[in-house]
PDB file of C-alpha atoms in Angstrom:
ATOM      1  CA  MET A  87       6.500  96.200  75.294  1.00  0.00           C
ATOM      2  CA  LEU A  88       4.332  97.698  72.583  1.00  0.00           C
ATOM      3  CA  GLY A  89       2.758 101.087  72.711  1.00  0.00           C
ATOM      4  CA  VAL A  90       1.760 103.957  70.541  1.00  0.00           C
ATOM      5  CA  ILE A  91       2.446 107.458  71.711  1.00  0.00           C
ATOM      6  CA  ALA A  92       0.678 110.255  69.903  1.00  0.00           C
ATOM      7  CA  SER A  93       2.862 113.256  69.338  1.00  0.00           C
ATOM      8  CA  PRO A  94       1.481 116.618  70.471  1.00  0.00           C
ATOM      9  CA  ALA A  95       1.417 117.686  66.815  1.00  0.00           C
ATOM     10  CA  ALA A  96      -1.088 114.921  66.074  1.00  0.00           C
ATOM     11  CA  LYS A  97      -3.536 116.587  68.456  1.00  0.00           C
ATOM     12  CA  ALA A  98      -3.042 120.104  67.108  1.00  0.00           C
ATOM     13  CA  ALA A  99      -6.279 121.353  65.606  1.00  0.00           C
ATOM     14  CA  THR A 100      -6.713 123.911  62.870  1.00  0.00           C
ATOM     15  CA  PHE A 101      -9.171 126.681  63.780  1.00  0.00           C
ATOM     16  CA  GLN A 102     -10.650 129.048  61.218  1.00  0.00           C
ATOM     17  CA  PRO A 103     -13.396 131.662  61.100  1.00  0.00           C
ATOM     18  CA  LEU A 104     -16.666 130.753  59.388  1.00  0.00           C
ATOM     19  CA  GLU A 105     -19.551 133.143  58.703  1.00  0.00           C
ATOM     20  CA  ILE A 106     -23.224 132.374  58.297  1.00  0.00           C
ATOM     21  CA  VAL A 107     -25.316 135.049  56.588  1.00  0.00           C
ATOM     22  CA  THR A 108     -28.924 135.055  57.835  1.00  0.00           C
ATOM     23  CA  LYS A 109     -31.849 137.470  57.670  1.00  0.00           C
ATOM     24  CA  ASN A 110     -30.700 138.655  61.119  1.00  0.00           C
ATOM     25  CA  GLY A 111     -27.174 139.480  59.956  1.00  0.00           C
ATOM     26  CA  VAL A 112     -23.780 137.794  59.795  1.00  0.00           C
ATOM     27  CA  HIS A 113     -22.806 135.357  62.560  1.00  0.00           C
ATOM     28  CA  VAL A 114     -19.145 134.433  62.963  1.00  0.00           C
ATOM     29  CA  PHE A 115     -18.016 131.114  64.398  1.00  0.00           C
ATOM     30  CA  THR A 116     -14.580 129.691  65.152  1.00  0.00           C
ATOM     31  CA  VAL A 117     -14.450 126.206  63.689  1.00  0.00           C
ATOM     32  CA  GLU A 118     -12.100 123.288  64.046  1.00  0.00           C
ATOM     33  CA  LEU A 119     -11.565 121.532  60.727  1.00  0.00           C
ATOM     34  CA  ALA A 120     -12.065 117.777  60.353  1.00  0.00           C
ATOM     35  CA  THR A 121     -10.479 116.777  57.051  1.00  0.00           C
ATOM     36  CA  THR A 122      -8.808 113.388  57.569  1.00  0.00           C
ATOM     37  CA  GLU A 123     -10.818 110.180  57.878  1.00  0.00           C
ATOM     38  CA  GLU A 124      -9.658 109.852  61.498  1.00  0.00           C
ATOM     39  CA  GLU A 125     -10.766 113.409  62.355  1.00  0.00           C
ATOM     40  CA  LYS A 126     -14.129 112.929  60.614  1.00  0.00           C
ATOM     41  CA  THR A 127     -14.727 109.604  62.352  1.00  0.00           C
ATOM     42  CA  LYS A 128     -13.951 111.008  65.817  1.00  0.00           C
ATOM     43  CA  GLY A 129     -15.593 114.397  65.312  1.00  0.00           C
ATOM     44  CA  LEU A 130     -16.724 115.819  68.648  1.00  0.00           C
ATOM     45  CA  MET A 131     -16.864 112.432  70.401  1.00  0.00           C
ATOM     46  CA  PHE A 132     -16.002 112.304  74.107  1.00  0.00           C
ATOM     47  CA  ARG A 133     -16.055 116.075  74.590  1.00  0.00           C
ATOM     48  CA  LYS A 134     -18.004 117.264  77.608  1.00  0.00           C
ATOM     49  CA  GLU A 135     -18.764 120.778  76.340  1.00  0.00           C
ATOM     50  CA  LEU A 136     -18.843 122.915  73.224  1.00  0.00           C
ATOM     51  CA  PRO A 137     -18.878 126.666  73.841  1.00  0.00           C
ATOM     52  CA  ASP A 138     -21.275 128.957  71.989  1.00  0.00           C
ATOM     53  CA  GLY A 139     -19.612 130.357  68.878  1.00  0.00           C
ATOM     54  CA  LYS A 140     -17.355 127.322  68.436  1.00  0.00           C
ATOM     55  CA  GLY A 141     -17.866 124.307  66.231  1.00  0.00           C
ATOM     56  CA  MET A 142     -16.414 121.643  63.984  1.00  0.00           C
ATOM     57  CA  LEU A 143     -16.534 121.778  60.193  1.00  0.00           C
ATOM     58  CA  PHE A 144     -16.346 118.426  58.409  1.00  0.00           C
ATOM     59  CA  ASP A 145     -14.931 118.442  54.862  1.00  0.00           C
ATOM     60  CA  PHE A 146     -16.710 115.815  52.753  1.00  0.00           C
ATOM     61  CA  SER A 147     -15.240 116.914  49.404  1.00  0.00           C
ATOM     62  CA  PRO A 148     -16.386 116.096  46.812  1.00  0.00           C
ATOM     63  CA  GLU A 149     -20.062 116.871  47.447  1.00  0.00           C
ATOM     64  CA  GLN A 150     -21.917 113.695  48.472  1.00  0.00           C
ATOM     65  CA  GLN A 151     -24.760 112.216  50.511  1.00  0.00           C
ATOM     66  CA  VAL A 152     -23.577 112.426  54.126  1.00  0.00           C
ATOM     67  CA  SER A 153     -24.703 110.410  57.145  1.00  0.00           C
ATOM     68  CA  MET A 154     -23.759 111.358  60.695  1.00  0.00           C
ATOM     69  CA  TRP A 155     -24.526 109.978  64.140  1.00  0.00           C
ATOM     70  CA  MET A 156     -24.036 110.888  67.794  1.00  0.00           C
ATOM     71  CA  LYS A 157     -22.239 107.752  69.009  1.00  0.00           C
ATOM     72  CA  ASN A 158     -19.936 108.638  71.945  1.00  0.00           C
ATOM     73  CA  THR A 159     -20.963 112.300  71.644  1.00  0.00           C
ATOM     74  CA  TYR A 160     -22.053 113.707  75.013  1.00  0.00           C
ATOM     75  CA  VAL A 161     -23.120 117.181  73.883  1.00  0.00           C
ATOM     76  CA  SER A 162     -26.388 117.744  71.992  1.00  0.00           C
ATOM     77  CA  LEU A 163     -25.618 119.403  68.661  1.00  0.00           C
ATOM     78  CA  ASP A 164     -27.155 121.228  65.739  1.00  0.00           C
ATOM     79  CA  MET A 165     -25.793 119.653  62.531  1.00  0.00           C
ATOM     80  CA  ILE A 166     -25.800 122.058  59.600  1.00  0.00           C
ATOM     81  CA  PHE A 167     -25.433 120.341  56.216  1.00  0.00           C
ATOM     82  CA  ILE A 168     -23.897 122.635  53.569  1.00  0.00           C
ATOM     83  CA  ALA A 169     -23.792 122.333  49.754  1.00  0.00           C
ATOM     84  CA  ALA A 170     -20.665 123.080  47.682  1.00  0.00           C
ATOM     85  CA  ASP A 171     -21.919 126.599  46.922  1.00  0.00           C
ATOM     86  CA  GLY A 172     -22.219 127.389  50.658  1.00  0.00           C
ATOM     87  CA  ARG A 173     -26.011 127.125  50.795  1.00  0.00           C
ATOM     88  CA  ILE A 174     -27.411 125.385  53.890  1.00  0.00           C
ATOM     89  CA  LEU A 175     -29.302 122.281  52.763  1.00  0.00           C
ATOM     90  CA  ARG A 176     -30.687 121.068  56.052  1.00  0.00           C
ATOM     91  CA  ILE A 177     -30.310 121.523  59.798  1.00  0.00           C
ATOM     92  CA  ALA A 178     -30.723 118.665  62.258  1.00  0.00           C
ATOM     93  CA  GLU A 179     -31.430 120.513  65.500  1.00  0.00           C
ATOM     94  CA  ASN A 180     -30.971 119.287  69.080  1.00  0.00           C
ATOM     95  CA  THR A 181     -29.509 115.898  68.199  1.00  0.00           C
ATOM     96  CA  GLU A 182     -29.721 113.173  70.823  1.00  0.00           C
ATOM     97  CA  PRO A 183     -26.451 112.561  72.689  1.00  0.00           C
ATOM     98  CA  LEU A 184     -24.973 109.030  72.452  1.00  0.00           C
ATOM     99  CA  SER A 185     -27.524 107.976  69.805  1.00  0.00           C
ATOM    100  CA  THR A 186     -26.600 105.684  66.903  1.00  0.00           C
ATOM    101  CA  LYS A 187     -29.589 106.949  64.886  1.00  0.00           C
ATOM    102  CA  ILE A 188     -28.430 107.969  61.415  1.00  0.00           C
ATOM    103  CA  ILE A 189     -28.808 111.673  60.576  1.00  0.00           C
ATOM    104  CA  SER A 190     -28.802 112.244  56.811  1.00  0.00           C
ATOM    105  CA  SER A 191     -27.828 115.333  54.835  1.00  0.00           C
ATOM    106  CA  GLY A 192     -30.978 115.027  52.731  1.00  0.00           C
ATOM    107  CA  GLY A 193     -29.035 115.932  49.597  1.00  0.00           C
ATOM    108  CA  LEU A 194     -25.498 116.452  48.338  1.00  0.00           C
ATOM    109  CA  ALA A 195     -23.340 118.108  51.001  1.00  0.00           C
ATOM    110  CA  LYS A 196     -19.730 119.221  50.859  1.00  0.00           C
ATOM    111  CA  GLY A 197     -19.546 120.124  54.528  1.00  0.00           C
ATOM    112  CA  VAL A 198     -21.232 119.637  57.869  1.00  0.00           C
ATOM    113  CA  LEU A 199     -20.968 122.214  60.634  1.00  0.00           C
ATOM    114  CA  GLU A 200     -21.579 120.931  64.149  1.00  0.00           C
ATOM    115  CA  VAL A 201     -22.382 123.542  66.783  1.00  0.00           C
ATOM    116  CA  VAL A 202     -23.928 123.326  70.235  1.00  0.00           C
ATOM    117  CA  ALA A 203     -27.663 122.546  70.236  1.00  0.00           C
ATOM    118  CA  GLY A 204     -29.863 125.634  70.076  1.00  0.00           C
ATOM    119  CA  THR A 205     -27.450 127.642  67.917  1.00  0.00           C
ATOM    120  CA  ALA A 206     -29.650 127.551  64.800  1.00  0.00           C
ATOM    121  CA  GLN A 207     -32.664 128.798  66.740  1.00  0.00           C
ATOM    122  CA  LYS A 208     -30.656 131.374  68.708  1.00  0.00           C
ATOM    123  CA  TYR A 209     -29.195 133.004  65.579  1.00  0.00           C
ATOM    124  CA  GLY A 210     -32.108 132.373  63.202  1.00  0.00           C
ATOM    125  CA  ILE A 211     -30.072 130.046  60.969  1.00  0.00           C
ATOM    126  CA  ARG A 212     -32.273 128.376  58.344  1.00  0.00           C
ATOM    127  CA  ALA A 213     -31.987 126.159  55.271  1.00  0.00           C
ATOM    128  CA  GLY A 214     -31.107 128.382  52.324  1.00  0.00           C
ATOM    129  CA  ASP A 215     -28.855 130.687  54.366  1.00  0.00           C
ATOM    130  CA  ARG A 216     -25.273 131.089  53.120  1.00  0.00           C
ATOM    131  CA  VAL A 217     -22.028 129.955  54.719  1.00  0.00           C
ATOM    132  CA  ALA A 218     -18.802 131.816  53.918  1.00  0.00           C
ATOM    133  CA  HIS A 219     -15.655 129.704  54.333  1.00  0.00           C
ATOM    134  CA  PRO A 220     -12.836 128.690  51.924  1.00  0.00           C
ATOM    135  CA  LEU A 221     -14.268 125.136  51.746  1.00  0.00           C
ATOM    136  CA  PHE A 222     -17.258 126.465  49.806  1.00  0.00           C
ATOM    137  CA  ASN A 223     -16.290 127.849  46.383  1.00  0.00           C
ATOM    138  CA  GLY A 224     -13.275 129.616  47.872  1.00  0.00           C
ATOM    139  CA  LYS A 225     -15.435 132.128  49.746  1.00  0.00           C
TER     140      LYS A 225
END
């Protein structure tokens, strides 16, 4: 009999604070880090909800063109593409659940923050705003 049993440690996520500085002030999120290829491939797939103020930060070091999709993702998201210096390059708002349409960073990105759809509009997050997190120039 063959089988693979994932240890509980394999499912343990790392959560960290992340701040986005906008014209409206500083907005703090609690983000789950996706750093391994497996974590980045799975992302937020199969989850039924994503609470406001929570998200997933994908580490694509070194900075590169990034393509995402919504395959097996049930929750509509805002995808925030972030350059190495922490500047927001682009925001793909209200992505279509379960879609295999490619969503591009539109430039070199070091990270992608996925938050529940409507977050960018709710908090006034725009391209050019700054993200503070250790992934981006140690800030």
